[in-house]
Short mmCIF file of C-alpha atoms and ligand atoms in Angstrom, two decimals:
data_model
loop_
_atom_site.label_atom_id
_atom_site.label_comp_id
_atom_site.label_asym_id
_atom_site.label_seq_id
_atom_site.Cartn_x
_atom_site.Cartn_y
_atom_site.Cartn_z
CA MET A 1 -23.56 -9.73 -5.12
CA SER A 2 -26.63 -10.70 -3.17
CA VAL A 3 -26.49 -14.10 -1.55
CA LEU A 4 -29.69 -15.80 -0.52
CA ILE A 5 -29.24 -17.50 2.81
CA SER A 6 -31.86 -19.80 4.27
CA THR A 7 -32.00 -19.64 8.02
CA PRO A 8 -32.76 -22.82 9.96
CA MET A 9 -34.71 -20.68 12.46
CA ALA A 10 -37.43 -19.74 10.03
CA ASP A 11 -38.54 -20.26 6.48
CA SER A 12 -37.54 -16.68 5.75
CA VAL A 13 -34.68 -15.91 3.38
CA LEU A 14 -32.14 -13.25 4.20
CA GLU A 15 -30.57 -11.20 1.46
CA THR A 16 -26.91 -10.50 2.14
CA ASP A 17 -25.07 -7.56 0.54
CA CYS A 18 -21.58 -8.50 -0.65
CA TYR A 19 -18.35 -6.49 -0.36
CA VAL A 20 -14.71 -7.28 -1.08
CA VAL A 21 -11.25 -5.89 -0.52
CA ILE A 22 -9.36 -5.93 -3.82
CA GLY A 23 -5.57 -5.97 -4.05
CA ASN A 24 -2.57 -7.96 -5.20
CA PRO A 25 -1.40 -9.60 -3.02
CA ILE A 26 -4.49 -9.65 -0.80
CA GLY A 27 -4.51 -12.73 1.44
CA HIS A 28 -2.82 -10.81 4.28
CA SER A 29 -5.50 -8.08 4.41
CA LYS A 30 -7.22 -7.69 7.78
CA SER A 31 -10.26 -6.01 6.22
CA PRO A 32 -12.55 -9.09 6.11
CA ASP A 33 -11.87 -9.69 9.81
CA ILE A 34 -12.45 -6.00 10.65
CA HIS A 35 -15.70 -5.76 8.67
CA ALA A 36 -17.01 -9.04 10.11
CA ARG A 37 -16.53 -7.53 13.58
CA PHE A 38 -18.25 -4.31 12.54
CA ALA A 39 -21.15 -6.26 11.01
CA ALA A 40 -21.59 -8.23 14.22
CA ASP A 41 -21.39 -5.05 16.31
CA THR A 42 -24.06 -3.26 14.28
CA ALA A 43 -26.21 -6.36 13.50
CA GLN A 44 -25.71 -5.74 9.78
CA ASN A 45 -26.05 -8.74 7.51
CA ILE A 46 -23.12 -8.48 5.06
CA ASP A 47 -20.66 -10.79 3.35
CA TYR A 48 -17.09 -9.42 3.00
CA ARG A 49 -14.24 -11.31 1.31
CA HIS A 50 -10.77 -11.00 -0.19
CA LEU A 51 -10.63 -10.53 -3.98
CA LEU A 52 -7.28 -11.06 -5.68
CA ALA A 53 -7.22 -9.12 -8.96
CA PRO A 54 -4.55 -9.79 -11.59
CA LEU A 55 -1.99 -6.96 -11.73
CA ASN A 56 -3.25 -6.02 -15.20
CA GLY A 57 -6.89 -6.85 -14.55
CA PHE A 58 -8.23 -4.50 -11.85
CA ALA A 59 -11.02 -2.85 -13.89
CA GLU A 60 -12.21 -6.23 -15.22
CA ALA A 61 -12.30 -7.69 -11.70
CA VAL A 62 -14.39 -4.76 -10.48
CA GLN A 63 -16.79 -4.99 -13.42
CA GLU A 64 -17.23 -8.72 -12.89
CA PHE A 65 -17.99 -8.15 -9.21
CA ILE A 66 -20.53 -5.46 -10.14
CA GLN A 67 -22.16 -7.87 -12.64
CA GLN A 68 -22.50 -10.38 -9.81
CA GLY A 69 -24.36 -7.78 -7.76
CA GLY A 70 -21.50 -6.59 -5.51
CA LYS A 71 -22.37 -3.51 -3.47
CA GLY A 72 -18.95 -2.09 -2.67
CA ALA A 73 -15.22 -2.67 -2.44
CA ASN A 74 -12.23 -1.54 -0.51
CA VAL A 75 -9.17 -1.08 -2.67
CA THR A 76 -5.61 -1.57 -1.56
CA VAL A 77 -2.09 -1.80 -3.01
CA PRO A 78 -1.44 -1.47 -5.92
CA PHE A 79 -4.86 -0.42 -7.25
CA LYS A 80 -5.81 2.83 -5.46
CA LEU A 81 -4.87 5.00 -8.45
CA GLU A 82 -6.69 2.71 -10.88
CA ALA A 83 -9.76 2.85 -8.64
CA TYR A 84 -9.57 6.65 -8.80
CA ALA A 85 -9.48 6.47 -12.60
CA LEU A 86 -12.32 3.92 -12.75
CA ALA A 87 -14.73 5.83 -10.50
CA THR A 88 -17.52 7.73 -12.28
CA THR A 89 -18.04 10.06 -9.30
CA LEU A 90 -15.55 11.16 -6.64
CA THR A 91 -15.92 12.70 -3.19
CA PRO A 92 -13.79 15.81 -2.49
CA ARG A 93 -11.56 13.77 -0.17
CA ALA A 94 -10.96 11.21 -2.93
CA GLU A 95 -10.32 14.05 -5.38
CA ALA A 96 -7.80 15.55 -2.96
CA ALA A 97 -6.11 12.21 -2.32
CA GLY A 98 -5.88 11.41 -6.03
CA ALA A 99 -6.61 7.86 -4.93
CA VAL A 100 -9.63 5.76 -3.96
CA ASN A 101 -9.81 3.15 -1.20
CA THR A 102 -13.60 2.78 -1.05
CA LEU A 103 -15.91 2.05 -3.99
CA SER A 104 -19.71 1.90 -3.87
CA PHE A 105 -21.79 0.54 -6.73
CA ALA A 106 -25.29 1.94 -7.20
CA ASN A 107 -27.53 3.09 -10.06
CA GLY A 108 -24.97 2.09 -12.68
CA GLN A 109 -22.38 4.40 -11.12
CA ILE A 110 -19.03 3.65 -9.49
CA HIS A 111 -18.69 6.04 -6.57
CA GLY A 112 -15.10 6.61 -5.40
CA ASP A 113 -14.22 7.74 -1.89
CA ASN A 114 -11.12 7.88 0.26
CA THR A 115 -11.43 7.23 3.99
CA ASP A 116 -7.70 7.11 4.87
CA GLY A 117 -7.40 10.74 5.93
CA ILE A 118 -10.50 10.81 8.09
CA GLY A 119 -9.32 7.51 9.57
CA LEU A 120 -6.07 9.17 10.62
CA VAL A 121 -7.82 12.24 12.05
CA THR A 122 -10.38 10.15 13.96
CA ASP A 123 -7.66 7.96 15.44
CA ILE A 124 -5.70 11.00 16.62
CA VAL A 125 -8.62 13.09 17.89
CA ARG A 126 -11.01 10.47 19.24
CA ASN A 127 -8.86 7.48 20.11
CA ALA A 128 -5.68 9.24 21.23
CA GLY A 129 -7.68 12.17 22.68
CA PHE A 130 -5.33 14.63 20.95
CA GLU A 131 -7.01 17.76 19.57
CA ILE A 132 -5.56 18.88 16.20
CA ALA A 133 -7.36 22.23 16.08
CA GLY A 134 -4.99 25.07 16.94
CA LYS A 135 -1.90 22.85 16.93
CA ARG A 136 1.40 23.08 15.01
CA VAL A 137 1.43 20.03 12.77
CA LEU A 138 4.33 18.60 10.78
CA LEU A 139 3.57 16.05 8.06
CA LEU A 140 6.61 14.12 6.83
CA GLY A 141 6.46 12.74 3.28
CA ALA A 142 4.97 13.72 -0.06
CA GLY A 143 3.95 10.38 -1.58
CA GLY A 144 0.52 8.76 -1.76
CA ALA A 145 0.20 8.34 1.99
CA ALA A 146 0.75 12.07 2.64
CA ARG A 147 -1.48 13.13 -0.22
CA GLY A 148 -4.25 10.88 1.08
CA VAL A 149 -4.50 12.71 4.39
CA LEU A 150 -3.92 16.38 3.45
CA LEU A 151 -7.56 17.49 3.08
CA PRO A 152 -8.95 15.94 6.29
CA LEU A 153 -5.89 17.23 8.18
CA MET A 154 -6.45 20.78 6.95
CA GLN A 155 -10.15 20.46 7.75
CA ALA A 156 -9.19 19.62 11.35
CA ASN A 157 -8.03 23.29 11.61
CA PRO A 158 -4.42 23.07 12.77
CA ALA A 159 -2.77 26.43 13.59
CA GLN A 160 -0.11 25.51 11.04
CA LEU A 161 0.60 22.62 8.71
CA VAL A 162 4.17 22.14 7.54
CA LEU A 163 4.84 19.51 4.86
CA ALA A 164 8.46 18.34 4.80
CA ASN A 165 9.98 15.81 2.47
CA ARG A 166 13.39 14.35 1.62
CA THR A 167 12.93 15.61 -1.95
CA VAL A 168 11.59 19.14 -1.47
CA THR A 169 10.42 19.48 -5.08
CA ASN A 170 7.99 16.56 -4.51
CA ALA A 171 6.52 18.42 -1.52
CA GLN A 172 6.25 21.63 -3.55
CA ALA A 173 4.45 19.82 -6.38
CA LEU A 174 2.01 18.17 -3.97
CA VAL A 175 1.16 21.42 -2.18
CA GLN A 176 0.81 23.32 -5.45
CA GLN A 177 -1.66 20.73 -6.79
CA PHE A 178 -3.59 20.71 -3.53
CA SER A 179 -3.79 24.51 -3.30
CA GLN A 180 -5.05 24.78 -6.86
CA LYS A 181 -7.86 22.31 -6.18
CA PHE A 182 -8.68 23.55 -2.68
CA PRO A 183 -7.79 27.26 -2.59
CA ASN A 184 -9.91 27.89 0.52
CA GLU A 185 -8.21 25.33 2.77
CA GLY A 186 -5.44 27.67 3.92
CA GLU A 187 -1.70 27.69 3.46
CA ILE A 188 0.55 24.65 3.73
CA VAL A 189 4.19 25.50 4.41
CA VAL A 190 6.74 23.43 2.46
CA SER A 191 10.08 22.57 4.04
CA SER A 192 13.12 20.35 3.77
CA PHE A 193 13.82 18.00 6.69
CA THR A 194 16.75 20.21 7.67
CA ASP A 195 14.76 23.44 7.78
CA VAL A 196 11.76 22.36 9.90
CA ALA A 197 13.58 23.27 13.13
CA SER A 198 13.91 26.85 11.94
CA ILE A 199 10.12 27.06 11.37
CA ASN A 200 9.21 25.92 14.92
CA ASP A 201 11.44 24.92 17.84
CA GLN A 202 8.98 22.11 18.50
CA PHE A 203 5.79 20.73 16.92
CA ASP A 204 2.67 19.48 18.71
CA LEU A 205 1.94 16.72 16.21
CA ILE A 206 4.47 15.07 13.89
CA ILE A 207 3.06 12.52 11.44
CA ASN A 208 5.33 10.17 9.53
CA ALA A 209 3.76 9.50 6.13
CA THR A 210 7.05 8.48 4.52
CA SER A 211 7.84 4.85 3.79
CA ALA A 212 11.18 5.24 5.61
CA SER A 213 10.12 2.86 8.41
CA LEU A 214 9.97 0.05 5.85
CA GLN A 215 13.73 0.45 5.43
CA ALA A 216 14.23 0.94 9.20
CA ASP A 217 15.08 4.58 8.43
CA VAL A 218 14.01 7.73 10.25
CA PRO A 219 13.41 10.99 8.33
CA THR A 220 16.41 13.20 9.13
CA VAL A 221 14.63 15.94 11.09
CA ALA A 222 16.24 17.48 14.19
CA ALA A 223 15.58 15.58 17.42
CA SER A 224 14.87 18.93 19.13
CA ILE A 225 11.51 19.38 17.34
CA PHE A 226 10.07 16.55 19.49
CA GLY A 227 9.10 17.44 23.06
CA PRO A 228 6.97 15.97 25.86
CA GLN A 229 3.85 17.68 24.45
CA THR A 230 4.49 16.22 20.97
CA LEU A 231 2.46 13.33 19.63
CA ALA A 232 4.60 11.44 17.10
CA TYR A 233 2.37 9.36 14.84
CA ASP A 234 3.68 6.77 12.39
CA MET A 235 1.17 5.71 9.72
CA MET A 236 2.99 2.36 9.63
CA TYR A 237 2.33 -0.23 12.34
CA GLY A 238 3.77 -3.48 13.56
CA LYS A 239 4.30 -5.70 16.56
CA GLN A 240 7.15 -3.50 17.75
CA PRO A 241 7.27 0.33 17.77
CA THR A 242 8.67 1.60 14.46
CA VAL A 243 12.12 3.18 14.34
CA PHE A 244 10.42 6.58 14.01
CA MET A 245 8.46 5.94 17.22
CA GLN A 246 11.61 4.77 18.99
CA PHE A 247 13.41 7.94 17.90
CA ALA A 248 10.52 10.15 19.06
CA SER A 249 10.21 8.29 22.38
CA ALA A 250 13.88 8.86 23.05
CA GLN A 251 13.17 12.62 22.84
CA GLY A 252 10.33 12.29 25.38
CA ALA A 253 7.46 12.48 22.85
CA MET A 254 4.19 10.54 23.04
CA VAL A 255 3.96 7.93 20.26
CA ARG A 256 1.28 6.09 18.33
CA ASP A 257 1.35 3.77 15.33
CA GLY A 258 -1.07 3.48 12.41
CA LEU A 259 -3.12 0.48 13.55
CA GLY A 260 -5.91 2.77 14.74
CA MET A 261 -5.91 4.52 11.37
CA LEU A 262 -6.41 1.15 9.68
CA VAL A 263 -9.42 0.41 11.87
CA GLU A 264 -10.91 3.91 11.55
CA GLN A 265 -10.59 4.05 7.74
CA ALA A 266 -12.50 0.76 7.68
CA ALA A 267 -15.15 2.12 10.06
CA GLU A 268 -15.67 5.12 7.77
CA ALA A 269 -16.00 2.83 4.73
CA PHE A 270 -18.54 0.75 6.66
CA PHE A 271 -20.44 3.96 7.43
CA VAL A 272 -20.33 5.03 3.75
CA TRP A 273 -21.87 1.68 2.72
CA ARG A 274 -24.25 0.91 5.59
CA GLY A 275 -25.09 4.31 7.10
CA VAL A 276 -24.23 3.09 10.61
CA ARG A 277 -21.03 3.72 12.52
CA PRO A 278 -19.51 0.70 14.26
CA GLN A 279 -17.73 0.83 17.60
CA THR A 280 -14.01 0.45 16.96
CA ASP A 281 -12.38 -0.04 20.38
CA ALA A 282 -12.88 -3.81 20.66
CA THR A 283 -11.79 -4.39 17.06
CA PHE A 284 -8.66 -2.30 17.65
CA SER A 285 -7.77 -4.32 20.76
CA ALA A 286 -8.38 -7.61 18.97
CA LEU A 287 -6.13 -6.62 16.05
CA ARG A 288 -3.43 -5.40 18.40
CA ALA A 289 -3.47 -8.74 20.18
CA GLN A 290 -3.07 -10.57 16.84
CA LEU A 291 0.04 -8.65 15.71
P1 ATR B 1 3.65 6.07 -1.86
O1 ATR B 1 3.16 6.97 -2.93
O2 ATR B 1 3.24 4.65 -2.02
O3 ATR B 1 3.45 6.62 -0.48
P2 ATR B 1 6.21 6.99 -2.64
O4 ATR B 1 5.62 7.83 -3.69
O5 ATR B 1 7.43 6.19 -2.94
O6 ATR B 1 5.22 5.95 -2.06
O7 ATR B 1 6.48 7.96 -1.41
C1 ATR B 1 7.10 7.56 -0.29
C2 ATR B 1 7.45 8.78 0.58
O8 ATR B 1 8.40 8.36 1.55
C3 ATR B 1 8.09 9.92 -0.17
O9 ATR B 1 7.77 11.13 0.49
C4 ATR B 1 9.57 9.58 -0.04
O10 ATR B 1 10.42 10.70 -0.16
P3 ATR B 1 10.94 11.21 -1.62
O11 ATR B 1 9.82 12.02 -2.20
O12 ATR B 1 12.14 11.98 -1.31
O13 ATR B 1 11.23 9.95 -2.40
C5 ATR B 1 9.58 9.11 1.38
N1 ATR B 1 10.71 8.22 1.71
C6 ATR B 1 10.93 6.98 1.26
N2 ATR B 1 12.04 6.46 1.82
C7 ATR B 1 12.52 7.40 2.67
C8 ATR B 1 13.65 7.47 3.55
N3 ATR B 1 14.50 6.45 3.68
N4 ATR B 1 13.82 8.62 4.26
C9 ATR B 1 12.97 9.63 4.14
N5 ATR B 1 11.90 9.64 3.33
C10 ATR B 1 11.68 8.55 2.59
#
């Protein structure tokens, strides 16, 4: 959608590119706020809004937005798989994730991307100052959240990546699919929660990609795998530290929640659309203060 805006300063007319975040529900999404901050930071003239799509009407909502001239969309729950199916081209990271959170519309094509994994890696490496290369990494979970970050995590060159899940067969299926699509990305070790302690006494980075925190549950891994050199990262976030972070803190680990990942996945989407990378520190602090 291009909106013509007359400026009182001059007779000139500015053309504004339009973007939306599509979900159901969607009113709670922080994306319009985040992208408005990025646009101000980079002096980009964009319009970014919420778009509530009916549960059975995602593709129609996207097509209507394209007809209106929309340039791109972020996609959130529950439509990331439908966005993957709707896209006419996919980036490797979207292909690996099996899900799309960023759509771009150009030349009659629907380009699908996924910026969640790079958002996680950027938050850990740049914002937390924690190098992943050469480290022993444990990823907990084998659902959409874990799948979404596997490729960027492997591309960050950890010494070892162990994927552990409550249901081991789900982890095996995920790793098998990933290895078939990306045979050159190296080996991912599959484990049960119980067995991770026998793979390494401690891990350098432990990422919680399960939805256990939503039920105030902690994945049942041994407390001994967390040490003072461990960064324990929960992809969930909230006003208070999650139960996973509290558990890790009690073992002396460093902790971080997923708010930075939210901001960094948005920054990467902004970069995909606009070709400029916004500063994220001030936006992160503002969002933290609003929680
Ligand atoms: P999504 O795809 O939206 O991430 P999902 O497919 O339900 O959601 O996956 C959620 C992940 O959290 C799974 O790895 C799930 O483990 P299972 O494969 O065994 O179901 C994990 N999970 C959910 N609740 C959990 C809990 N209480 N303890 C540990 N893991 C849990």
